[in-house]
């Protein structure tokens, strides 16, 4: 028995013939192996771009921080300085888009590598836009500012709608902090402007049938931001510090 | 002051003029709302197909179960009966693929809705293929059997490679159970056939540089399946029940 | 008040003077930032080497797999072929060691990046050593085979003792599988050899006061390996297939 | 057969000869056992020092707590009293450092035994430094205050950079509590001082590319501390209680 078995098992050690099951299995897996290596390489590229975006977004955000405290007349200079970070982000978008060209239709396969960074970029661009115009930066304008419309936007690369909306929730949160800091500086009229904007934003958000849980949770935060801003506006008005009241203080 | 404030707040309730910030915000969000409704509707479609696939896969698997216990001569009939479930699955693949046609490049956005079901389908088709031929059903043959190659396979719809590999790990696990059941029925030669196949499969899998954690974990399971099958083959041979041993060993 | 506050806050926007608190903080953090970048870069290097080791270890293990099934006379060739993978691992050890030269005394800071791979290398080298000599590869011999003694071993680079011992537990597990496969092939005398070796190993392990939880758990596995091997030896001897019994079968 | 087997098994119970495999295994493991005992003993020492540090850190922290509530003129006495705990901590650092001398390059092997305590010491020393100077205690000053620079600092013992930074995040958190308590006592000008300090700290932290997850999480907390302090400053200023406002605002 031993001898018979040994010879039977021995057959495994020989190179499998090109039609044997073992040969077919190995042959397919060699092909699959190349495919896996390829997608691993792509994933590594996205990971690298994601890390670079982290750094660029951090610098962008740092440059914008001072607008919370600067005298009003110095804010435009700070914004201009912060905007100098945008070209670096644009070039990363081009890198993302061109890496995706090699793997069409796989945006959502690798999306996690730049999702969070994009949300922060949306928030920062929208904050700048609000500071400059008092209005809301639109979805297509984000893509425009990131060069996606002109240069690289294709069906395979874009700013995901949920990422845009989460970025806008970030703006709402930042504005609730901004209003506290500017009213502290004595710019009482900011309270009403922010309150009105967040009210409009909140009303608009309520049009949306949100299914994405992460987005839903962020939207819940928007209600607290709005409430906080309303309380600041109340504090300002009850003390007669509001923009329209030229006479008297709250307690008088 | 109260009156002034009241009128200031009251102005919010009026319809915003078409150029006001509020109007622009509402306007954009109405657009976004349609886009969200659209993607919600698509998601609902996938969700529905996913539920239908669950049912179809469950029936397919139930129909195949008897091959563990049936007398060898009745197995082909059981397989034939199980295969009657394939057209239902094919039609679901067509539904998936045509739903994806409306949302190009979003395979991985909605993939979770059919991922698990596809893995089980791969496992079942590969099990049938092994029962009939003793070989491994290849990735492209899975797509072929699901009509993807002939009818609907496009860049936007396919069987994800990781899903194929996880399905094959499922086959390995099923075979470690199958070998126990068939040896129980006295079909001792099954042990060597399965052992050889799993060895070939294990060696082939080791060619792959697995980064996907779920897949890596399933591959770890493959080692235990192989070890279990080796133990069965050992039990068979130590008792001289192996296919090639006609003279018998100890215990005879 | 507003004016006074504004000027107070405005001071923040000016470049801080070199003695101000803000300047001192920024100054230190710029220094810390370089330090962090440096350690991030080192970590990235180790991560990369770790990934390369993964691949090399996988190939080494694949090449050694056939020794479970090959006829005895073909095993030496398979071992020789497997050993061709050792130089690649040696060169990775050199890479690890030279990267550690730049960060003295930080072996255990980055150890997780090569810990698991080293344990597998220990297991594979010890398996080869057992196949060739029947003995246990010693800790210093592992370091020798990986060139650590001759070329790169310093106080700052070595094979951690726990990693060595966990690798040896891996050998024990592999041998419990090996014995099943070789007895299946009719090489009954392997059972006694493995049983004796694992007994010696188990006795030796019991000398150790194990505090490391991971190691303790692996050592528990060693008991099961030993028990499994004893059962195989029992099966062989009860059937009269043992090396010393030239007459009769188990039941006779 | 039974007799033959019995004698074969019996041979195991005899003392192995000095050249046998069993002897070599035992021999090595006796050596490894001493090595393990040694590292177990070192670990026990660190464990003991860690427990002593826990106690000393607890007493230090308790002694410093009253600065939240004491009248301003009594704070220096409380700080002086708290500082009396520093020599005990210094002597523990000397114990740690001299224990590490016997196990060079193994700082990160045993680091967990004093990591948390060191982070708290950093926080407490930095809190005292802020109370006394309004500035940030630097990394090298922590090492200086713990005698590491003068006496024991070597390549093998130091305050890990991440531990320093986590300690500083602890300071930020304590200050957000401190500001609430001092403003409650009527020291309104504290709000602006803390706000300015945390702003500088936050801006500096943003220079860092944080990869350590624990540290990243703590840094996220810093944002909330800052926001809380800004709210307090807002409350103070909206009520005209700010340091620079002598004319009062609403409510006066």
GROMACS .gro file of N, CA, C and O in nm, chain D residues 11 48 82 104 107 114 137 151 160 175 187 191 221 248:
model
   56
  767UNK      N    1   1.295   0.441   2.664
  767UNK     CA    2   1.424   0.509   2.645
  767UNK      C    3   1.410   0.660   2.662
  767UNK      O    4   1.504   0.730   2.693
  804UNK      N    5   0.676   4.796   3.897
  804UNK     CA    6   0.680   4.850   4.033
  804UNK      C    7   0.700   5.003   4.029
  804UNK      O    8   0.629   5.077   4.098
  838UNK      N    9   0.254   7.220   4.570
  838UNK     CA   10   0.243   7.113   4.469
  838UNK      C   11   0.381   7.073   4.419
  838UNK      O   12   0.412   6.955   4.400
  860UNK      N   13   1.981   4.830   2.743
  860UNK     CA   14   1.996   4.937   2.644
  860UNK      C   15   1.907   4.920   2.522
  860UNK      O   16   1.890   4.809   2.472
  863UNK      N   17   1.392   5.101   2.559
  863UNK     CA   18   1.296   5.201   2.605
  863UNK      C   19   1.155   5.167   2.560
  863UNK      O   20   1.062   5.159   2.640
  870UNK      N   21   0.532   5.332   3.196
  870UNK     CA   22   0.538   5.469   3.251
  870UNK      C   23   0.481   5.573   3.154
  870UNK      O   24   0.481   5.692   3.180
  893UNK      N   25   0.543   7.529   2.849
  893UNK     CA   26   0.662   7.454   2.889
  893UNK      C   27   0.711   7.372   2.772
  893UNK      O   28   0.636   7.293   2.715
  907UNK      N   29   2.121   6.479   3.478
  907UNK     CA   30   2.174   6.357   3.537
  907UNK      C   31   2.165   6.235   3.446
  907UNK      O   32   2.264   6.172   3.414
  916UNK      N   33   0.931   6.075   2.562
  916UNK     CA   34   0.885   6.050   2.425
  916UNK      C   35   0.805   6.170   2.374
  916UNK      O   36   0.725   6.229   2.448
  931UNK      N   37  -0.717   7.382   3.105
  931UNK     CA   38  -0.736   7.527   3.097
  931UNK      C   39  -0.880   7.563   3.062
  931UNK      O   40  -0.932   7.666   3.108
  943UNK      N   41  -1.269   8.662   3.795
  943UNK     CA   42  -1.144   8.702   3.728
  943UNK      C   43  -1.164   8.697   3.577
  943UNK      O   44  -1.118   8.606   3.508
  947UNK      N   45  -1.019   8.485   3.091
  947UNK     CA   46  -1.078   8.433   2.967
  947UNK      C   47  -0.995   8.472   2.846
  947UNK      O   48  -0.966   8.388   2.759
  977UNK      N   49  -0.973   6.691   2.051
  977UNK     CA   50  -1.028   6.746   2.174
  977UNK      C   51  -0.987   6.891   2.195
  977UNK      O   52  -1.063   6.971   2.249
 1004UNK      N   53  -1.862   9.941   3.026
 1004UNK     CA   54  -1.974   9.847   3.036
 1004UNK      C   55  -2.059   9.843   2.911
 1004UNK      O   56  -2.064   9.936   2.832
   0.00000   0.00000   0.00000
